[in-house]
Coordinates of C-alpha atoms and ligand atoms in Angstrom, one line a residue:
M197 CA 12.7 -37.6 210.6
D198 CA 13.5 -35.4 207.7
L199 CA 10.1 -34.7 206.2
P200 CA 10.0 -31.8 203.7
S201 CA 6.6 -30.2 203.3
P202 CA 4.8 -30.1 201.0
Q203 CA 5.4 -33.6 199.8
L204 CA 5.0 -33.6 196.1
A205 CA 3.6 -36.0 193.5
W206 CA 6.2 -38.3 191.9
I207 CA 5.9 -38.1 188.1
D208 CA 8.5 -38.9 185.4
G209 CA 11.3 -39.3 187.9
Q210 CA 10.7 -36.0 189.6
P211 CA 8.7 -34.4 192.5
L212 CA 5.9 -32.3 191.1
P213 CA 3.4 -29.9 192.8
A214 CA -0.3 -30.2 192.0
P215 CA -1.4 -27.6 189.5
G216 CA -2.2 -24.4 191.5
G217 CA -0.1 -25.7 194.4
A218 CA -3.0 -27.2 196.3
T219 CA -2.2 -29.4 199.3
F220 CA -3.8 -31.4 202.0
A221 CA -2.4 -32.5 205.4
T222 CA -1.4 -36.0 206.5
V223 CA -1.6 -36.7 210.2
D224 CA 0.2 -38.9 212.7
P225 CA -2.8 -40.9 214.2
S226 CA -0.8 -41.5 217.4
T227 CA -0.6 -37.8 218.2
E228 CA -3.2 -36.2 215.9
E229 CA -0.4 -33.8 214.7
V230 CA 0.1 -32.8 211.1
L231 CA 3.2 -34.6 209.7
A232 CA 3.3 -32.8 206.3
E233 CA 1.3 -31.1 203.6
V234 CA 1.0 -33.2 200.5
A235 CA 0.2 -32.3 196.9
R236 CA -3.5 -32.5 196.3
C237 CA -3.7 -34.0 192.8
G238 CA -6.8 -34.0 190.6
E239 CA -7.6 -34.6 187.0
E240 CA -4.8 -32.5 185.6
A241 CA -2.0 -34.2 187.6
V242 CA -3.5 -37.7 186.9
D243 CA -3.5 -36.8 183.2
T244 CA 0.2 -35.8 183.3
A245 CA 1.1 -39.0 185.3
V246 CA -0.8 -41.3 182.9
A247 CA 0.7 -39.6 179.8
G248 CA 4.2 -40.1 181.3
A249 CA 3.5 -43.7 182.1
R250 CA 2.3 -44.2 178.5
R251 CA 5.6 -42.7 177.2
A252 CA 7.6 -45.0 179.4
F253 CA 5.7 -48.1 178.5
P254 CA 7.4 -49.2 175.3
G255 CA 10.9 -48.9 176.7
W256 CA 10.0 -50.9 179.8
R257 CA 8.0 -53.5 177.9
D258 CA 10.8 -54.1 175.4
L259 CA 13.6 -54.6 177.9
A260 CA 14.7 -58.3 177.8
P261 CA 12.9 -60.0 180.7
P262 CA 16.0 -60.8 182.7
E263 CA 17.0 -57.2 182.4
R264 CA 13.6 -56.1 183.7
A265 CA 13.9 -58.6 186.5
G266 CA 17.3 -57.1 187.4
R267 CA 15.8 -53.6 187.6
I268 CA 13.0 -54.7 189.9
R269 CA 15.5 -56.6 192.1
A270 CA 17.7 -53.5 192.3
V271 CA 14.7 -51.6 193.7
A272 CA 14.1 -54.4 196.2
R273 CA 17.7 -54.3 197.3
A274 CA 17.5 -50.5 197.7
L275 CA 14.4 -50.8 199.8
A276 CA 16.0 -53.6 201.9
G277 CA 18.9 -51.2 202.5
R278 CA 16.6 -48.5 203.8
A279 CA 14.0 -50.7 205.4
E280 CA 14.2 -49.1 208.8
E281 CA 13.7 -45.6 207.4
F282 CA 10.6 -46.7 205.5
A283 CA 9.2 -48.6 208.5
R284 CA 9.6 -45.5 210.7
L285 CA 7.9 -43.4 208.1
E286 CA 5.1 -45.9 207.8
T287 CA 4.6 -45.9 211.5
L288 CA 4.4 -42.1 211.6
D289 CA 1.8 -42.0 208.9
T290 CA -0.3 -44.9 210.0
G291 CA 0.3 -45.1 213.8
K292 CA 1.0 -48.9 213.5
P293 CA 3.5 -50.5 215.8
L294 CA 7.1 -50.3 214.5
S295 CA 7.5 -54.1 214.4
L296 CA 4.4 -54.4 212.2
A297 CA 5.7 -51.7 209.9
R298 CA 9.0 -53.4 209.7
S299 CA 7.4 -56.7 208.7
E300 CA 5.3 -54.9 206.1
V301 CA 8.3 -53.3 204.5
D302 CA 10.1 -56.6 204.6
G303 CA 7.0 -58.0 202.8
T304 CA 7.2 -55.3 200.2
V305 CA 10.8 -56.3 199.5
R306 CA 9.7 -59.9 199.1
Y307 CA 6.9 -59.0 196.8
L308 CA 9.4 -57.3 194.5
D309 CA 11.8 -60.2 194.6
Y310 CA 9.1 -62.8 194.1
Y311 CA 7.7 -61.0 191.0
A312 CA 11.1 -60.1 189.7
G313 CA 11.8 -63.8 189.6
L314 CA 8.7 -64.2 187.4
A315 CA 9.6 -61.6 184.8
D316 CA 11.2 -64.2 182.5
K317 CA 8.7 -67.0 183.1
I318 CA 5.5 -65.4 181.8
H319 CA 5.1 -67.7 178.9
G320 CA 2.3 -69.1 176.8
E321 CA 1.6 -72.5 175.3
S322 CA 1.4 -74.1 171.9
I323 CA -1.8 -75.8 170.9
P324 CA -1.7 -78.8 168.5
L325 CA -3.8 -78.3 165.4
G326 CA -2.1 -81.0 163.3
P327 CA 0.3 -80.8 160.4
G328 CA 0.5 -77.5 158.6
Y329 CA -0.4 -75.3 161.6
L330 CA 1.4 -73.6 164.4
N331 CA -0.8 -72.2 167.1
Y332 CA 0.6 -70.4 170.1
T333 CA -0.4 -68.0 172.9
V334 CA 1.5 -64.9 174.2
H335 CA 0.9 -63.0 177.4
E336 CA 1.5 -59.4 176.6
P337 CA 1.5 -56.5 179.1
V338 CA -1.7 -54.5 179.2
G339 CA 0.1 -51.1 179.2
V340 CA -0.5 -48.5 181.8
T341 CA -1.9 -50.0 185.0
G342 CA -3.8 -48.0 187.7
H343 CA -3.5 -48.8 191.4
I344 CA -5.8 -47.3 194.1
V345 CA -4.3 -48.3 197.4
P346 CA -5.8 -48.1 201.0
W347 CA -4.3 -46.9 204.2
N348 CA -4.1 -50.0 206.3
A349 CA -0.8 -51.4 204.9
P350 CA 0.2 -48.6 202.5
L351 CA 3.6 -49.5 201.1
N352 CA 3.0 -53.3 201.3
M353 CA -0.1 -53.0 199.1
V354 CA 1.8 -50.9 196.6
G355 CA 4.3 -53.7 196.4
R356 CA 1.6 -56.4 196.1
S357 CA 0.2 -55.0 192.9
L358 CA 3.2 -53.1 191.6
G359 CA 5.5 -56.2 191.6
P360 CA 3.4 -58.3 189.2
A361 CA 2.5 -55.2 187.1
L362 CA 6.1 -54.2 186.5
A363 CA 7.3 -57.8 186.1
A364 CA 4.9 -58.3 183.2
G365 CA 6.2 -55.2 181.5
N366 CA 3.6 -52.6 182.4
T367 CA 4.1 -49.2 183.9
A368 CA 2.0 -48.0 186.9
V369 CA 0.2 -45.0 188.2
V370 CA -0.5 -45.3 192.0
K371 CA -3.0 -43.3 194.0
P372 CA -2.1 -43.8 197.7
A373 CA -4.8 -43.2 200.4
E374 CA -5.0 -39.6 201.5
Q375 CA -4.4 -40.7 205.1
T376 CA -1.1 -42.4 204.2
P377 CA 0.7 -41.0 201.1
L378 CA 4.3 -40.7 202.5
T379 CA 5.9 -44.1 201.9
A380 CA 4.5 -44.5 198.4
L381 CA 6.0 -41.0 197.6
R382 CA 9.4 -41.7 199.1
F383 CA 9.5 -45.0 197.3
G384 CA 9.4 -43.0 194.0
A385 CA 12.7 -41.3 194.8
L386 CA 14.1 -44.7 195.8
C387 CA 13.1 -46.2 192.5
R388 CA 14.9 -43.5 190.6
E389 CA 18.1 -44.0 192.8
A390 CA 17.9 -47.7 192.1
G391 CA 17.8 -47.1 188.4
L392 CA 14.2 -47.8 187.5
P393 CA 13.5 -45.8 184.3
D394 CA 11.5 -42.6 184.8
G395 CA 7.7 -42.9 184.3
V396 CA 7.5 -46.6 185.2
Y397 CA 6.3 -45.8 188.7
Q398 CA 4.2 -42.7 189.1
V399 CA 2.4 -41.5 192.2
V400 CA -0.5 -39.1 192.4
P401 CA -1.5 -38.4 196.0
G402 CA -4.9 -36.9 196.7
F403 CA -8.4 -37.6 197.8
G404 CA -10.5 -40.5 196.6
T405 CA -13.2 -38.4 195.0
E406 CA -10.5 -36.3 193.2
A407 CA -7.3 -38.1 192.2
G408 CA -8.9 -41.6 192.8
A409 CA -12.0 -40.9 190.7
A410 CA -9.9 -39.3 188.0
L411 CA -7.6 -42.3 187.8
A412 CA -10.4 -44.8 187.8
A413 CA -12.1 -43.0 184.9
H414 CA -9.0 -42.1 182.9
P415 CA -9.1 -43.3 179.3
G416 CA -5.4 -43.9 179.4
I417 CA -5.2 -46.7 181.9
D418 CA -5.6 -50.3 180.7
S419 CA -6.3 -52.0 184.0
L420 CA -7.3 -51.0 187.5
T421 CA -6.5 -52.6 190.8
F422 CA -8.4 -51.4 193.8
T423 CA -8.3 -52.3 197.5
G424 CA -10.8 -50.7 199.9
S425 CA -14.5 -50.5 200.8
V426 CA -17.3 -52.1 199.0
A427 CA -19.0 -48.8 198.2
T428 CA -15.9 -47.3 196.6
G429 CA -15.2 -50.7 194.9
R430 CA -18.6 -50.4 193.2
A431 CA -17.8 -46.8 192.1
V432 CA -14.5 -47.7 190.5
A433 CA -16.0 -50.9 188.9
R434 CA -18.6 -48.7 187.3
A435 CA -16.0 -46.4 185.9
C436 CA -14.1 -49.5 184.5
A437 CA -17.4 -50.9 183.1
D438 CA -17.8 -47.7 181.1
R439 CA -14.5 -48.3 179.4
I440 CA -14.7 -52.2 179.3
R441 CA -11.5 -52.2 181.3
P442 CA -10.4 -55.1 183.6
V443 CA -10.5 -54.5 187.3
V444 CA -9.3 -56.3 190.4
L445 CA -11.3 -55.6 193.5
E446 CA -10.2 -56.5 197.0
L447 CA -13.0 -55.3 199.3
G448 CA -12.7 -56.5 202.9
G449 CA -14.8 -58.9 204.8
K450 CA -16.4 -60.2 207.9
S451 CA -14.2 -63.3 208.2
P452 CA -15.1 -66.0 210.7
Q453 CA -12.8 -68.0 212.9
L454 CA -14.4 -71.4 213.7
V455 CA -13.2 -73.1 216.8
F456 CA -14.1 -76.7 217.8
A457 CA -13.9 -78.2 221.3
D458 CA -11.0 -80.5 220.4
A459 CA -8.6 -77.6 219.6
D460 CA -6.0 -76.5 222.2
L461 CA -7.7 -73.4 223.7
D462 CA -4.6 -71.5 224.7
T463 CA -3.2 -71.8 221.2
V464 CA -6.5 -70.8 219.7
A465 CA -6.9 -67.8 222.0
A466 CA -3.6 -66.5 220.8
E467 CA -4.6 -67.0 217.1
V468 CA -8.0 -65.4 217.5
A469 CA -6.5 -62.4 219.4
K470 CA -3.9 -62.0 216.7
G471 CA -6.5 -62.2 214.0
I472 CA -8.6 -59.3 215.4
F473 CA -6.2 -57.1 217.3
T474 CA -3.2 -57.0 214.9
N475 CA -3.1 -53.6 213.1
T476 CA -5.9 -52.5 215.4
G477 CA -8.3 -54.8 213.5
Q478 CA -7.7 -52.8 210.2
F479 CA -7.0 -55.7 207.9
C480 CA -9.4 -56.8 205.2
D481 CA -9.0 -60.4 206.4
A482 CA -9.3 -59.7 210.1
G483 CA -10.9 -62.6 211.9
S484 CA -13.7 -60.5 213.2
R485 CA -16.3 -63.2 214.0
L486 CA -15.5 -65.9 216.5
L487 CA -17.8 -69.0 216.0
V488 CA -17.1 -71.4 218.8
E489 CA -18.5 -74.7 219.9
E490 CA -20.9 -74.1 222.8
S491 CA -19.1 -76.5 225.2
V492 CA -15.9 -74.4 225.1
R493 CA -17.4 -71.0 224.5
E494 CA -17.0 -69.7 228.0
A495 CA -13.5 -71.0 228.5
L496 CA -12.3 -69.4 225.3
V497 CA -14.1 -66.1 225.9
E498 CA -12.4 -65.9 229.3
R499 CA -9.0 -66.4 227.7
L500 CA -9.8 -63.8 225.0
V501 CA -11.0 -61.2 227.5
A502 CA -7.8 -61.7 229.5
R503 CA -5.8 -61.2 226.3
A504 CA -7.7 -58.0 225.5
H505 CA -6.9 -56.7 229.0
A506 CA -3.2 -57.5 228.4
V507 CA -2.9 -55.6 225.1
D508 CA -0.8 -52.5 225.5
C509 CA -2.0 -49.6 223.4
G510 CA 0.2 -46.7 222.5
P511 CA 1.9 -44.6 219.9
G512 CA 3.3 -46.8 217.0
G513 CA 6.8 -45.5 217.5
D514 CA 6.9 -47.0 221.0
D515 CA 6.2 -50.4 219.4
P516 CA 3.2 -51.4 221.5
D517 CA 0.9 -54.4 220.9
M518 CA -1.7 -52.1 219.3
G519 CA -1.6 -48.6 217.9
P520 CA -4.4 -46.2 217.2
L521 CA -6.9 -46.4 214.3
I522 CA -6.0 -44.5 211.2
S523 CA -8.2 -41.4 211.6
A524 CA -10.8 -39.6 213.7
E525 CA -13.4 -40.7 211.1
Q526 CA -12.5 -44.4 211.6
R527 CA -12.4 -44.0 215.4
D528 CA -15.8 -42.5 215.4
R529 CA -17.1 -45.2 213.1
V530 CA -15.7 -48.0 215.4
R531 CA -17.1 -46.2 218.5
G532 CA -20.5 -46.1 216.7
F533 CA -20.4 -49.9 216.3
L534 CA -19.5 -50.3 220.0
A535 CA -22.5 -48.2 221.0
R536 CA -24.7 -50.0 218.5
G537 CA -23.7 -53.4 219.8
E538 CA -24.6 -52.5 223.3
A539 CA -27.8 -50.9 222.2
E540 CA -28.8 -54.0 220.4
G541 CA -28.2 -56.0 223.5
A542 CA -24.8 -57.6 223.0
R543 CA -22.5 -57.8 226.1
R544 CA -19.3 -55.7 225.8
L545 CA -16.2 -57.1 227.5
G546 CA -12.6 -56.0 227.7
P547 CA -10.8 -52.9 228.9
G548 CA -12.7 -49.6 229.0
P549 CA -12.0 -46.3 227.2
E550 CA -9.9 -45.1 230.1
S551 CA -7.3 -47.8 229.3
V552 CA -6.1 -46.1 226.1
P553 CA -4.2 -42.8 225.6
G554 CA -6.4 -39.7 225.5
R555 CA -4.6 -38.2 222.5
G556 CA -4.5 -40.1 219.3
Y557 CA -7.3 -42.2 217.6
F558 CA -7.3 -45.0 220.1
V559 CA -10.1 -47.5 220.9
P560 CA -9.7 -50.4 223.3
P561 CA -9.7 -54.0 222.2
T562 CA -13.2 -55.3 222.6
V563 CA -15.0 -58.7 222.8
F564 CA -18.8 -58.8 222.3
T565 CA -20.7 -61.9 223.5
G566 CA -24.4 -62.5 223.2
V567 CA -24.2 -61.5 219.5
R568 CA -27.2 -62.5 217.4
P569 CA -26.8 -63.0 213.6
D570 CA -29.1 -60.1 212.8
M571 CA -27.1 -57.4 214.7
A572 CA -25.1 -54.8 212.8
I573 CA -21.9 -55.8 214.7
A574 CA -22.4 -59.3 213.3
R575 CA -23.0 -58.3 209.7
E576 CA -21.0 -55.1 208.9
E577 CA -17.3 -54.7 208.6
I578 CA -16.2 -52.8 211.7
F579 CA -12.5 -52.4 210.7
G580 CA -11.4 -52.1 214.3
P581 CA -10.3 -54.3 217.2
V582 CA -13.8 -55.7 217.9
L583 CA -14.5 -59.4 218.1
C584 CA -18.1 -60.7 217.9
V585 CA -18.6 -64.1 219.5
Q586 CA -21.4 -66.6 218.5
G587 CA -21.8 -70.1 219.8
F588 CA -22.7 -73.2 217.7
R589 CA -23.8 -76.7 218.6
D590 CA -22.6 -78.7 215.6
E591 CA -20.8 -78.6 212.3
A592 CA -23.8 -77.8 210.3
E593 CA -24.7 -74.8 212.4
A594 CA -21.1 -73.6 212.3
I595 CA -21.1 -73.7 208.5
A596 CA -24.5 -71.9 208.3
L597 CA -23.3 -69.1 210.6
A598 CA -20.0 -68.8 208.8
N599 CA -21.6 -68.4 205.4
D600 CA -24.4 -66.1 206.6
T601 CA -22.7 -63.0 205.4
S602 CA -22.5 -60.9 202.2
Y603 CA -18.7 -61.2 202.4
G604 CA -16.4 -64.1 201.5
L605 CA -12.8 -63.2 202.0
A606 CA -11.1 -65.4 204.6
A607 CA -12.0 -68.0 207.2
G608 CA -10.0 -69.7 210.0
I609 CA -10.7 -73.2 211.2
H610 CA -9.3 -74.6 214.5
T611 CA -9.6 -78.3 215.1
R612 CA -7.4 -81.4 215.5
D613 CA -9.8 -83.4 213.4
L614 CA -8.3 -83.5 209.9
D615 CA -11.4 -84.8 208.2
R616 CA -13.6 -82.1 209.8
A617 CA -11.0 -79.4 208.8
H618 CA -11.2 -80.5 205.1
R619 CA -15.0 -80.9 205.2
L620 CA -15.3 -77.4 206.5
A621 CA -12.7 -76.0 204.1
A622 CA -14.9 -77.3 201.2
A623 CA -18.1 -76.0 202.7
L624 CA -17.0 -72.4 203.5
E625 CA -17.8 -69.6 201.1
A626 CA -14.5 -67.8 201.3
G627 CA -11.6 -67.3 198.9
Y628 CA -8.9 -68.0 201.6
V629 CA -9.1 -70.7 204.3
M630 CA -6.6 -71.0 207.0
I631 CA -6.4 -74.1 209.2
N632 CA -4.9 -73.9 212.7
E633 CA -3.0 -70.7 212.1
Y634 CA -4.4 -67.3 211.2
F635 CA -2.8 -64.9 208.7
T636 CA -0.8 -67.9 207.5
G637 CA 0.2 -68.4 203.8
G638 CA 2.1 -65.5 202.3
I639 CA 3.2 -64.0 199.0
G640 CA 2.9 -67.2 197.0
S641 CA -0.7 -67.9 198.2
P642 CA -3.4 -66.5 195.9
F643 CA -5.5 -64.1 198.0
G644 CA -8.9 -62.8 196.9
G645 CA -12.5 -62.6 198.0
W646 CA -15.8 -64.3 197.0
K647 CA -19.2 -62.6 197.1
E648 CA -19.0 -58.9 198.0
S649 CA -15.3 -59.3 199.1
G650 CA -14.2 -58.8 195.5
I651 CA -13.2 -60.0 192.1
G652 CA -9.9 -61.6 191.2
H653 CA -6.8 -62.6 193.1
E654 CA -3.6 -60.9 194.2
R655 CA -0.4 -62.6 195.3
G656 CA 0.9 -65.9 193.9
L657 CA 1.8 -66.7 190.3
E658 CA -1.7 -66.1 188.9
A659 CA -1.7 -62.4 190.0
V660 CA 0.7 -61.6 187.1
H661 CA -2.2 -62.2 184.8
N662 CA -4.1 -59.4 186.3
Y663 CA -1.6 -57.4 184.2
T664 CA -1.3 -59.3 181.0
R665 CA -3.6 -59.8 178.0
L666 CA -3.7 -63.0 176.1
K667 CA -3.0 -63.2 172.4
N668 CA -3.4 -66.3 170.3
V669 CA -1.5 -66.6 167.1
V670 CA -2.4 -69.2 164.5
V671 CA -0.1 -69.9 161.5
R672 CA -0.8 -71.8 158.4
V673 CA 2.5 -73.2 157.5
A674 CA 2.9 -73.8 153.7
R675 CA 4.0 -77.3 152.8
Ligands
NAI253 P1 -12.2 -46.2 200.7 O1 -12.5 -47.5 199.9 O2 -13.0 -45.0 200.4 O3 -10.7 -45.9 200.4 C1 -9.7 -46.7 199.8 C2 -9.0 -46.0 198.6 O4 -9.9 -45.6 197.6 C3 -8.3 -44.7 199.0 O5 -7.1 -44.6 198.3 C4 -9.3 -43.7 198.6 O6 -8.7 -42.4 198.4 C5 -9.8 -44.2 197.3 N1 -11.1 -43.7 197.0 C6 -12.1 -43.3 197.8 N2 -13.2 -42.9 197.0 C7 -12.9 -43.0 195.7 C8 -13.6 -42.9 194.5 N3 -14.8 -42.4 194.4 N4 -12.9 -43.2 193.3 C9 -11.7 -43.7 193.4 N5 -11.0 -43.9 194.5 C10 -11.6 -43.6 195.7 O7 -12.2 -46.6 202.2 P2 -12.3 -45.6 203.5 O8 -13.4 -44.6 203.3 O9 -11.0 -45.0 203.7 O10 -12.7 -46.7 204.6 C11 -14.0 -47.0 204.9 C12 -14.1 -48.5 205.1 O11 -13.6 -49.3 204.0 C13 -13.3 -49.1 206.3 O12 -14.0 -48.9 207.5 C14 -13.2 -50.5 205.9 O13 -14.4 -51.2 206.3 C15 -13.1 -50.5 204.4 N6 -11.7 -50.6 204.0 C16 -11.2 -51.8 203.6 C17 -9.9 -52.0 203.2 C18 -9.4 -53.3 202.7 O14 -8.3 -53.6 203.0 N7 -10.2 -54.1 202.0 C19 -9.0 -50.9 203.3 C20 -9.5 -49.6 203.6 C21 -10.9 -49.5 204.0
MG254 MG1 -1.3 -40.2 208.1

């Protein structure tokens, strides 16, 4: 693949080196080889990007909404036309299987189309005050929006927050993760070719503590959308607090999948395996805790361990079932949890380390049984293909176990009993509940976490209001 190095920032419709020409390397996690050097942006580059986005804002805001929609749709069509190229680039930079990268690029196209369709439907209401008054609300764009994006679904997450931000009439400055900057950067050039005005989409690649922190603290951004770890979420929320600036936080989880004895175990095994092994477990809503009714626990674990043995691990470009983790750091972190789980007395099942390629950041799919609620593996987000199994005797115990976590992002329920499914959906402390199919829903379904999993929602109609501010206008009409 044609990959010029260094890869430059994308600012005001042009590639731009970081001041002083500083760079960092992005790596292919399947091979551990450097793919390209990338501009290492800091405060100065972020300043330039924010200033450009500010200049571009009035022109973009003042386009007639159908025109703005058309411009976003043109970007969507351009991406759809080059979907394979972007999927291959994403696979190189993340190590994820090509089919998964393809579906994420397709999802990015759909985000853009979905929110383009909203651009001319962001309307307020009129409030009756009686004769002599007119009272109405307007949803205005906030201005320059900041987006700090993680590495687990890089371009897809750009699309998720960029779509509503642009549709509402804002401009955007995006800080991709240092592990995966390539697709967000190439998307800049694609936007220009598709006719998006310069400065509407700016990209400042770099490290979290440099470009990320500079963007979060910048006085020139009017909102911030962050997806990543709880610790970094706290840091960016503090920076936003200092400026009384709205922030959306999407911070991962420890999501349970609850399985009752009446469910079809073969179907459930497929859903549970999908929920934890897809993307090598690196999804914020990965179903990382299996809570299963005691009477079927052994039968389900047997099926899951068989599935773990059947997972074929390899370089993303070969389109295996499971690729590597994103980095040596994440691999070591997951290995640390595997060792800790064993040390704390849980039983580790599934293929051993010899089953995965020696080169690349691979870890084997793993199932832990004998997990107690106080163990680190039961409480902390592992962000790897590691499933922790706990049994329960009745509904009350299932609910107590499910809610015994500081997180509250997603939950899966598997049962054929409709009443029970809805009782549980009401009792679970999670922002997103899926019944009898994991990762179900999609772009139109509001997605956001409770508790330490975050603040606010992405996806769906409501997400557009992450990027608007409400104005109420009251008129005394003379008689
Ligand atoms: P992270 O939260 O540090 O990184 C996410 C993004 O934040 C990246 O773009 C990074 O450059 C940026 N960032 C880092 N420090 C920053 C700062 N001080 N100010 C502004 N931006 C900053 O996550 P990391 O270290 O890559 O992964 C650690 C753990 O976080 C994972 O093991 C996983 O548990 C969780 N995580 C959750 C994600 C989710 O989808 N909710 C995505 C990525 C990580
Ligand atoms: Mg990379």
